[in-house]
Short mmCIF file of C-alpha atoms in Angstrom, two decimals:
data_model
loop_
_atom_site.label_atom_id
_atom_site.label_comp_id
_atom_site.label_asym_id
_atom_site.label_seq_id
_atom_site.Cartn_x
_atom_site.Cartn_y
_atom_site.Cartn_z
CA MET A 180 -37.65 9.78 -22.41
CA LYS A 181 -36.13 13.43 -21.11
CA ARG A 182 -33.74 11.07 -18.52
CA LEU A 183 -32.48 8.51 -21.37
CA LEU A 184 -31.54 11.05 -23.03
CA VAL A 185 -29.69 12.91 -20.28
CA LEU A 186 -28.37 9.12 -19.61
CA LEU A 187 -27.30 8.64 -23.30
CA LEU A 188 -25.64 11.44 -23.79
CA VAL A 189 -23.53 10.64 -20.20
CA MET A 190 -22.57 7.52 -21.90
CA ILE A 191 -21.46 9.30 -24.85
CA GLY A 192 -19.22 11.69 -23.25
CA GLY A 193 -18.03 9.36 -20.71
CA HIS A 194 -17.13 7.80 -23.60
CA ALA A 195 -15.58 9.86 -25.47
CA PHE A 196 -13.21 10.83 -22.54
CA ALA A 197 -12.83 7.37 -22.34
CA ALA A 198 -11.58 6.84 -25.81
CA THR A 199 -7.66 8.20 -24.97
CA PRO A 200 -6.44 5.23 -23.08
CA LEU A 201 -5.14 6.72 -19.61
CA PRO A 202 -1.69 6.30 -19.76
CA ARG A 203 -0.20 2.64 -18.53
CA ASP A 204 2.33 5.32 -15.65
CA SER A 205 -0.70 6.85 -14.48
CA ILE A 206 -1.69 7.09 -10.82
CA TYR A 207 -5.63 6.86 -12.72
CA GLN A 208 -4.84 3.10 -12.70
CA LEU A 209 -5.52 2.71 -9.67
CA ASP A 210 -8.98 2.31 -8.93
CA ILE A 211 -10.19 3.67 -5.86
CA SER A 212 -13.02 6.62 -5.39
CA LEU A 213 -12.74 9.85 -3.25
CA THR A 214 -15.20 12.06 -1.01
CA ASP A 215 -14.65 14.98 -0.88
CA GLN A 216 -15.24 18.53 1.67
CA GLY A 217 -18.67 18.81 -0.02
CA GLY A 218 -19.49 15.43 -0.11
CA GLN A 219 -18.95 15.00 -3.32
CA THR A 220 -18.14 10.76 -3.70
CA ALA A 221 -15.55 10.10 -7.47
CA MET A 222 -13.34 8.04 -8.69
CA LEU A 223 -9.74 8.81 -9.15
CA ALA A 224 -9.55 8.98 -12.27
CA GLN A 225 -12.33 11.02 -12.80
CA ARG A 226 -9.27 14.14 -11.35
CA ARG A 227 -7.82 13.52 -14.90
CA GLY A 228 -7.02 16.00 -16.56
CA GLN A 229 -6.28 19.10 -14.38
CA VAL A 230 -2.35 19.40 -13.13
CA GLN A 231 -2.24 19.30 -9.61
CA VAL A 232 -0.02 19.45 -6.87
CA ILE A 233 -1.37 16.08 -4.63
CA SER A 234 -0.28 15.09 -0.95
CA MET A 235 -1.52 13.05 1.93
CA PHE A 236 -2.27 14.12 5.89
CA TYR A 237 -4.85 14.16 8.38
CA SER A 238 -6.76 16.88 9.79
CA SER A 239 -6.16 16.74 13.71
CA CYS A 240 -2.12 16.89 12.83
CA THR A 241 -0.58 19.74 14.79
CA MET A 242 2.87 19.22 13.94
CA VAL A 243 3.93 19.30 9.52
CA CYS A 244 0.63 18.67 8.45
CA PRO A 245 -0.09 22.71 8.93
CA MET A 246 3.25 23.38 6.61
CA ILE A 247 2.04 20.68 4.30
CA VAL A 248 -0.48 22.60 3.03
CA ASP A 249 1.02 26.02 4.22
CA THR A 250 3.74 25.15 1.07
CA MET A 251 1.04 23.92 -0.80
CA ARG A 252 -0.35 27.09 -1.24
CA ALA A 253 2.94 29.07 -0.69
CA THR A 254 3.31 26.91 -4.65
CA ARG A 255 0.34 27.87 -5.92
CA ASN A 256 0.95 31.42 -5.06
CA ALA A 257 4.43 31.06 -6.92
CA VAL A 258 2.64 31.12 -10.58
CA ASP A 259 1.13 33.46 -11.89
CA GLU A 260 -2.28 34.02 -12.96
CA PRO A 261 -3.81 33.08 -14.43
CA GLN A 262 -2.44 30.18 -15.04
CA ARG A 263 -2.18 29.88 -11.28
CA ASP A 264 -6.07 29.01 -11.54
CA ARG A 265 -5.59 25.73 -13.26
CA LEU A 266 -3.58 24.36 -10.85
CA GLY A 267 -5.74 21.80 -8.77
CA LEU A 268 -4.46 21.20 -4.84
CA LEU A 269 -5.52 17.58 -3.59
CA LEU A 270 -4.93 16.42 0.63
CA VAL A 271 -6.05 12.88 1.30
CA SER A 272 -6.11 12.15 4.58
CA PHE A 273 -4.71 8.84 5.70
CA ASP A 274 -7.13 9.00 9.27
CA PRO A 275 -11.01 7.85 7.63
CA ALA A 276 -11.46 6.95 10.60
CA ARG A 277 -11.83 10.41 12.06
CA ASP A 278 -11.21 12.41 9.13
CA SER A 279 -14.87 12.65 8.19
CA VAL A 280 -16.37 14.94 5.89
CA ASP A 281 -17.44 17.59 8.42
CA ALA A 282 -14.05 17.14 10.05
CA LEU A 283 -12.07 18.49 6.41
CA ARG A 284 -15.03 20.86 5.61
CA GLN A 285 -14.70 22.30 8.86
CA TYR A 286 -10.72 22.04 8.05
CA ALA A 287 -10.76 24.07 4.57
CA ALA A 288 -13.11 26.87 6.63
CA ARG A 289 -10.23 27.53 8.80
CA ARG A 290 -6.90 27.19 7.17
CA LYS A 291 -9.22 28.49 3.77
CA LEU A 292 -8.65 26.20 1.42
CA ASP A 293 -11.51 27.23 -1.06
CA ALA A 294 -13.06 25.55 -3.75
CA PRO A 295 -12.14 24.70 -6.56
CA ALA A 296 -8.71 25.34 -6.28
CA TRP A 297 -8.79 22.70 -2.62
CA THR A 298 -9.96 19.43 -2.35
CA LEU A 299 -9.82 17.78 0.65
CA ALA A 300 -10.37 14.41 0.27
CA ARG A 301 -10.83 11.01 2.47
CA ALA A 302 -10.32 7.50 1.03
CA GLU A 303 -11.70 3.82 2.80
CA PRO A 304 -8.39 2.88 4.56
CA GLN A 305 -7.71 -0.05 1.98
CA ALA A 306 -7.51 2.30 -0.82
CA ALA A 307 -6.23 5.56 1.43
CA ARG A 308 -3.36 2.51 1.94
CA GLN A 309 -2.95 1.72 -2.16
CA LEU A 310 -3.32 5.32 -2.91
CA ALA A 311 0.51 6.03 -0.71
CA ALA A 312 1.85 3.12 -1.67
CA LEU A 313 1.61 4.13 -5.11
CA LEU A 314 2.21 7.50 -4.51
CA GLY A 315 5.31 6.51 -2.37
CA LEU A 316 4.62 7.55 1.41
CA GLN A 317 4.96 6.56 4.58
CA TYR A 318 2.11 6.46 7.72
CA ARG A 319 1.84 4.70 10.59
CA GLN A 320 -0.85 5.21 13.36
CA LEU A 321 0.45 6.10 16.67
CA PRO A 322 -0.97 3.82 20.09
CA ASP A 323 -1.69 7.98 20.69
CA GLY A 324 -3.84 8.43 17.81
CA ASP A 325 -1.50 10.69 16.07
CA PHE A 326 0.21 9.51 12.80
CA ASN A 327 4.27 9.26 11.65
CA HIS A 328 3.77 9.73 8.11
CA SER A 329 6.46 11.06 5.54
CA SER A 330 5.84 14.79 4.27
CA GLU A 331 5.87 15.30 0.06
CA LEU A 332 4.48 17.17 -2.56
CA ILE A 333 3.80 15.56 -5.61
CA LEU A 334 2.94 17.19 -9.37
CA LEU A 335 1.05 15.11 -11.32
CA ASP A 336 0.09 16.15 -14.98
CA ALA A 337 -3.23 15.68 -16.62
CA ASP A 338 -2.76 12.37 -16.95
CA GLY A 339 -2.09 11.42 -13.24
CA ARG A 340 1.39 11.05 -13.76
CA ILE A 341 3.89 11.80 -11.49
CA LEU A 342 6.32 15.01 -13.25
CA ALA A 343 8.06 16.27 -9.09
CA ARG A 344 8.18 15.73 -5.82
CA SER A 345 9.61 17.83 -2.97
CA THR A 346 10.81 17.14 0.43
CA VAL A 347 10.95 20.55 0.78
CA ILE A 348 8.43 21.52 3.60
CA GLY A 349 7.98 24.85 5.41
CA ARG A 350 9.58 27.18 2.23
CA LEU A 351 9.66 26.97 -1.95
CA ASP A 352 11.48 23.99 -3.00
CA PRO A 353 12.57 26.53 -6.56
CA PRO A 354 12.72 23.59 -8.92
CA PHE A 355 9.65 22.05 -7.89
CA VAL A 356 8.10 25.39 -8.56
CA GLU A 357 9.83 25.70 -12.11
CA ALA A 358 8.19 22.10 -12.29
CA VAL A 359 4.68 22.63 -11.48
CA LYS A 360 5.08 26.59 -13.44
CA HIS A 361 6.77 24.12 -16.52
CA ALA A 362 3.51 21.75 -16.38
CA LEU A 363 1.29 24.29 -16.64
CA GLY A 364 2.60 26.14 -19.40
CA THR A 365 4.23 29.19 -18.57
CA PRO A 366 7.88 29.89 -19.87
CA MET B 287 -35.74 -24.75 -3.72
CA LYS B 288 -33.69 -25.71 -0.42
CA ARG B 289 -31.71 -28.60 -2.19
CA LEU B 290 -30.43 -26.13 -5.07
CA ALA B 291 -30.00 -23.38 -2.12
CA ALA B 292 -27.98 -25.77 0.03
CA MET B 293 -25.93 -26.56 -3.27
CA LEU B 294 -24.56 -22.63 -4.31
CA ALA B 295 -23.72 -22.27 -0.86
CA GLY B 296 -21.84 -25.26 -0.38
CA LEU B 297 -20.12 -24.23 -4.11
CA LEU B 298 -19.12 -20.38 -2.54
CA LEU B 299 -18.03 -22.01 0.38
CA ALA B 300 -15.87 -24.72 -2.48
CA ILE B 301 -14.42 -22.50 -3.93
CA PRO B 302 -12.01 -20.42 -1.69
CA ALA B 303 -11.27 -23.72 0.84
CA ALA B 304 -10.77 -25.83 -1.89
CA ALA B 305 -7.40 -24.86 -2.94
CA THR B 306 -6.07 -23.17 0.41
CA ASP B 307 -6.44 -23.21 3.96
CA TYR B 308 -6.34 -20.74 6.63
CA VAL B 309 -6.48 -21.60 10.29
CA ALA B 310 -7.32 -19.74 13.71
CA LEU B 311 -4.52 -17.29 15.05
CA PRO B 312 -5.56 -15.92 18.99
CA GLY B 313 -3.59 -13.14 19.33
CA GLY B 314 -3.63 -11.09 22.29
CA ASP B 315 -1.05 -8.51 23.36
CA PHE B 316 3.20 -8.64 20.90
CA ALA B 317 6.20 -6.92 22.02
CA SER B 318 7.04 -6.27 18.54
CA VAL B 319 10.86 -5.53 17.04
CA VAL B 320 8.97 -1.43 15.69
CA PRO B 321 6.69 -1.06 18.86
CA ALA B 322 4.22 1.62 17.50
CA ASP B 323 5.27 4.01 20.44
CA GLY B 324 8.83 3.62 19.28
CA LYS B 325 9.77 2.82 22.49
CA ALA B 326 7.78 -0.25 24.27
CA ALA B 327 4.22 -0.40 23.83
CA LEU B 328 2.99 -3.66 22.88
CA ALA B 329 1.31 -4.35 19.58
CA HIS B 330 -2.63 -5.51 20.07
CA ILE B 331 -3.82 -8.42 17.70
CA ALA B 332 -7.21 -9.01 17.34
CA PRO B 333 -7.60 -12.82 16.90
CA PHE B 334 -7.44 -13.22 12.70
CA ARG B 335 -7.01 -16.61 10.56
CA LEU B 336 -3.28 -17.00 8.33
CA ARG B 337 -2.88 -18.79 5.32
CA THR B 338 -1.06 -21.53 6.43
CA GLU B 339 1.08 -21.35 3.14
CA PRO B 340 2.16 -18.92 1.55
CA VAL B 341 0.49 -18.84 -2.29
CA THR B 342 2.52 -20.79 -5.01
CA ASN B 343 3.08 -20.89 -8.70
CA ALA B 344 0.37 -23.06 -9.72
CA GLU B 345 -2.14 -20.77 -7.14
CA PHE B 346 -1.25 -17.48 -8.72
CA GLN B 347 -0.99 -18.78 -12.35
CA ALA B 348 -5.00 -19.83 -11.59
CA PHE B 349 -5.50 -16.10 -10.93
CA VAL B 350 -3.87 -14.37 -13.59
CA ALA B 351 -5.82 -16.96 -15.83
CA THR B 352 -8.97 -15.01 -14.20
CA HIS B 353 -7.62 -11.74 -13.76
CA PRO B 354 -6.01 -11.25 -17.15
CA GLN B 355 -5.22 -7.70 -16.21
CA TRP B 356 -2.46 -9.23 -13.67
CA ARG B 357 -0.86 -11.33 -16.30
CA ARG B 358 3.02 -9.78 -16.77
CA ASP B 359 2.24 -8.69 -20.32
CA ARG B 360 -0.82 -6.67 -19.23
CA VAL B 361 0.20 -5.17 -15.70
CA ALA B 362 -0.15 -1.65 -15.28
CA PRO B 363 3.48 -0.27 -14.87
CA VAL B 364 2.36 1.54 -11.18
CA PHE B 365 1.33 -1.21 -10.05
CA ALA B 366 4.32 -3.35 -11.16
CA ASP B 367 8.09 -2.83 -12.32
CA SER B 368 9.50 -5.08 -15.43
CA ASN B 369 10.69 -7.79 -13.44
CA TYR B 370 7.26 -9.51 -12.61
CA LEU B 371 6.42 -12.17 -13.18
CA ALA B 372 9.62 -13.17 -15.55
CA HIS B 373 11.12 -15.66 -14.03
CA TRP B 374 7.42 -17.92 -15.40
CA SER B 375 8.27 -19.08 -19.30
CA GLY B 376 5.72 -17.18 -20.80
CA ALA B 377 2.88 -14.64 -19.79
CA ASP B 378 0.21 -17.25 -18.74
CA THR B 379 3.28 -20.37 -18.32
CA LEU B 380 4.81 -20.99 -15.65
CA GLY B 381 7.91 -23.15 -17.99
CA THR B 382 11.29 -25.15 -15.99
CA GLY B 383 12.15 -21.79 -14.36
CA ALA B 384 8.58 -21.61 -11.80
CA LEU B 385 7.73 -25.07 -10.90
CA PRO B 386 3.68 -25.40 -9.32
CA GLN B 387 4.68 -26.11 -5.44
CA GLN B 388 7.60 -23.51 -5.32
CA PRO B 389 6.10 -20.37 -3.47
CA ILE B 390 5.13 -17.52 -6.51
CA THR B 391 8.43 -14.86 -6.13
CA ARG B 392 8.68 -11.58 -8.35
CA VAL B 393 5.28 -10.26 -7.30
CA SER B 394 4.72 -6.09 -6.42
CA TRP B 395 2.61 -5.64 -3.18
CA PHE B 396 -0.41 -4.49 -5.51
CA ALA B 397 -0.51 -8.07 -7.03
CA ALA B 398 -0.61 -9.60 -4.31
CA GLN B 399 -3.07 -7.35 -2.71
CA ALA B 400 -5.76 -7.99 -5.35
CA TYR B 401 -4.66 -11.96 -5.38
CA CYS B 402 -5.97 -11.60 -1.60
CA GLU B 403 -9.11 -9.95 -2.10
CA SER B 404 -9.50 -13.09 -5.02
CA GLU B 405 -9.84 -14.89 -1.48
CA HIS B 406 -11.98 -12.76 -0.44
CA ALA B 407 -8.97 -12.51 1.79
CA ARG B 408 -6.14 -9.35 2.46
CA LEU B 409 -2.55 -9.30 3.55
CA PRO B 410 -1.94 -9.95 7.35
CA THR B 411 -0.33 -6.73 8.87
CA TRP B 412 2.75 -6.95 9.66
CA TYR B 413 1.85 -7.07 13.86
CA GLU B 414 0.18 -10.21 12.65
CA TRP B 415 3.26 -11.40 10.06
CA GLU B 416 5.84 -11.07 13.47
CA TYR B 417 3.52 -12.68 15.61
CA ALA B 418 2.78 -15.09 13.64
CA ALA B 419 6.47 -15.88 12.99
CA ALA B 420 7.22 -15.99 16.79
CA ALA B 421 6.25 -19.35 16.91
CA ASP B 422 7.61 -22.72 16.33
CA ALA B 423 6.66 -26.37 16.82
CA THR B 424 5.52 -26.12 20.17
CA ARG B 425 5.25 -22.24 21.52
CA ALA B 426 3.46 -18.80 19.81
CA ASP B 427 6.71 -17.15 20.78
CA ALA B 428 9.50 -19.24 21.10
CA ARG B 429 12.14 -15.49 20.07
CA ASN B 430 13.72 -15.99 23.37
CA ASP B 431 15.21 -19.19 22.28
CA PRO B 432 18.16 -19.19 20.59
CA ALA B 433 18.12 -21.85 18.72
CA TRP B 434 15.48 -20.08 17.23
CA ARG B 435 16.79 -17.34 16.58
CA GLU B 436 20.50 -19.51 15.14
CA ARG B 437 17.74 -20.87 13.32
CA VAL B 438 16.19 -18.02 11.44
CA LEU B 439 18.75 -16.10 10.85
CA ALA B 440 20.37 -19.23 8.98
CA TRP B 441 17.69 -18.77 6.35
CA TYR B 442 19.39 -15.37 5.49
CA GLY B 443 22.83 -16.83 5.08
CA ARG B 444 21.64 -18.57 2.63
CA PRO B 445 22.83 -17.54 -1.22
CA SER B 446 19.52 -16.69 -3.02
CA THR B 447 21.11 -18.42 -6.02
CA THR B 448 19.87 -21.82 -4.87
CA PRO B 449 16.40 -22.85 -6.16
CA LEU B 450 13.56 -22.05 -3.90
CA PRO B 451 12.51 -25.79 -2.10
CA SER B 452 8.55 -25.91 -2.58
CA VAL B 453 5.98 -24.83 0.04
CA GLY B 454 4.63 -27.33 2.84
CA GLY B 455 7.57 -27.04 5.54
CA ALA B 456 6.66 -28.16 9.02
CA PRO B 457 3.49 -27.15 10.84
CA ASP B 458 4.06 -24.73 13.45
CA VAL B 459 1.83 -24.88 16.99
CA HIS B 460 -0.49 -23.25 14.81
CA GLY B 461 -0.70 -24.98 12.23
CA VAL B 462 1.14 -22.35 9.88
CA ARG B 463 4.33 -23.39 7.29
CA ASP B 464 7.23 -21.53 6.09
CA LEU B 465 6.35 -17.90 7.66
CA ASN B 466 10.69 -18.33 8.25
CA GLY B 467 12.63 -19.64 5.93
CA LEU B 468 11.34 -19.70 2.83
CA VAL B 469 10.71 -16.46 1.32
CA TRP B 470 10.24 -12.96 2.19
CA GLU B 471 6.62 -11.91 2.49
CA TRP B 472 4.71 -8.82 1.79
CA VAL B 473 2.38 -7.86 4.02
CA ASP B 474 -0.49 -5.35 4.31
CA ASP B 475 1.03 -1.98 6.11
CA PHE B 476 4.72 -2.78 4.83
CA ASN B 477 4.89 0.73 3.79
CA ALA B 478 3.72 1.82 8.04
CA LEU B 479 7.12 0.23 9.21
CA LEU B 480 9.16 3.65 8.82
CA VAL B 481 13.07 2.36 9.73
CA GLY B 482 14.95 4.90 8.38
CA SER B 483 14.76 7.53 4.85
CA ASP B 484 15.10 7.04 1.65
CA SER B 485 18.25 8.24 -0.59
CA ARG B 486 14.84 10.96 -2.32
CA ASP B 487 15.73 13.46 1.16
CA GLN B 488 18.61 15.95 0.05
CA ASP B 489 19.67 19.20 2.86
CA GLY B 490 17.68 20.34 5.45
CA ALA B 491 14.26 19.22 4.67
CA ASP B 492 15.31 15.96 6.32
CA LYS B 493 14.48 16.42 9.79
CA LEU B 494 10.48 16.94 7.98
CA LYS B 495 10.68 14.18 6.37
CA PHE B 496 8.63 12.38 8.76
CA CYS B 497 5.73 14.53 11.12
CA GLY B 498 4.62 12.78 14.55
CA ALA B 499 7.40 11.17 16.70
CA GLY B 500 9.60 10.29 14.04
CA ALA B 501 11.62 7.52 13.03
CA LEU B 502 10.91 4.78 14.51
CA SER B 503 13.51 2.87 17.06
CA LEU B 504 13.86 -0.48 16.86
CA GLN B 505 13.77 -3.05 19.86
CA GLU B 506 14.45 -6.50 21.12
CA LYS B 507 17.95 -6.33 18.84
CA GLU B 508 19.10 -9.52 18.90
CA ASN B 509 16.12 -10.47 16.98
CA TYR B 510 18.79 -9.70 13.80
CA ALA B 511 16.62 -11.95 11.60
CA THR B 512 12.99 -10.10 12.06
CA LEU B 513 14.95 -6.99 12.13
CA MET B 514 16.44 -7.44 8.79
CA ARG B 515 12.63 -8.62 7.21
CA VAL B 516 12.15 -4.72 8.24
CA ALA B 517 14.49 -3.16 6.80
CA MET B 518 13.92 -4.63 3.86
CA LEU B 519 9.89 -4.17 4.06
CA SER B 520 10.97 -0.46 4.70
CA SER B 521 12.90 0.39 1.85
CA LEU B 522 10.04 -1.18 -0.86
CA LYS B 523 7.88 0.14 -3.21
CA ALA B 524 4.52 -0.83 -3.42
CA SER B 525 5.14 -1.74 -7.66
CA ASP B 526 8.60 -3.97 -6.61
CA THR B 527 9.41 -7.39 -7.18
CA THR B 528 12.13 -9.53 -6.47
CA VAL B 529 13.30 -13.24 -6.86
CA ASN B 530 12.60 -14.68 -3.72
CA LEU B 531 9.78 -12.04 -1.93
CA GLY B 532 6.30 -13.58 -2.26
CA PHE B 533 3.52 -13.24 0.34
CA ARG B 534 0.21 -14.75 2.22
CA CYS B 535 -3.33 -13.31 2.88
CA ALA B 536 -5.06 -13.15 5.91
CA ARG B 537 -8.42 -12.69 7.20
CA SER B 538 -10.57 -11.15 10.25
CA PRO B 539 -12.04 -13.78 11.43
#
């Protein structure tokens, strides 16, 4: 009985959330699931409700990817407290074959990418391809297992609409930082 | 009971087979115009099955009827631009601007993917497509024949204002039709071809736009027609549609 009640509550809660229709230009229209560094699997659309900076990477990358991570971190640090804590950082791997939950967790620990601010996630290969396509990111696996890929940070509003993007990697991109601050409602 | 099971199995098999035909291609090592390592690495293509013809207006109309989220008046703009199926007379009618047996065009990559999924299939990869399209009536790889090159290239000079022919051109050695000479076709990894950069990048960030070995170099430069296809595909966004861009599907065996 208690279980039924909980189930009902969850259903009602879910319904209340779904009552505001998703904007038609939201990336959360994409029906894929992500599994994070803690092993939790959730639909992409469940990230709705938080302003986020998103990019794609792979954990065995030794070239630009560490700089993508550094640039995301620097962008977050450029936002003052307490707004900073409302910014989500999402990195999705395009190397699902090697980026297991364990690999993501180890990478997060090594680079000090702590939850809840940071989410490192993997998706099934087709879902990763769809997400990249939706975000306008390109990637291609090379014979040696590395990837060629475009490097961009993308800012999403709480409803998953793309607000801004930056190809500046390795240093702060002031207009992008401004866009992040603006999205978080800071002056 | 057994008869019922057999009937059900027959029905299940009949659904995709009724309207569409797939043939087996052996695959193998293939010299692509975009080698994976940017130099000369051969692409290793596993055996696969390819739809013998591109998807037609009639077939896509049937798909839209059963998958209304892909109607042009319902599709989310993140999945298809405003010209999606714009040549149809209505959201579920073809009209005179879209004949049933003409190849479907003005479809986005997302729509093409969803269609293929409905046929228990997927879009072919670029390597699969390029390998299949290298065939002619008698050879699996006719690319070194100047006549093949000229014939393929000639199509690209055709004005895009002339109405599209119907699907059903002459079969190649595999039994596949219309790979060259009818429409451009989406591939699954269109966003993996990495040729050139796009207009979004500015200043010194350019050199960091691509992680890894950098933009690929193109090979087989005398094969202009195929290179044009790579350039066109890699310039697209997944929601883009164009008047002569269609698709066909593939299956892993």
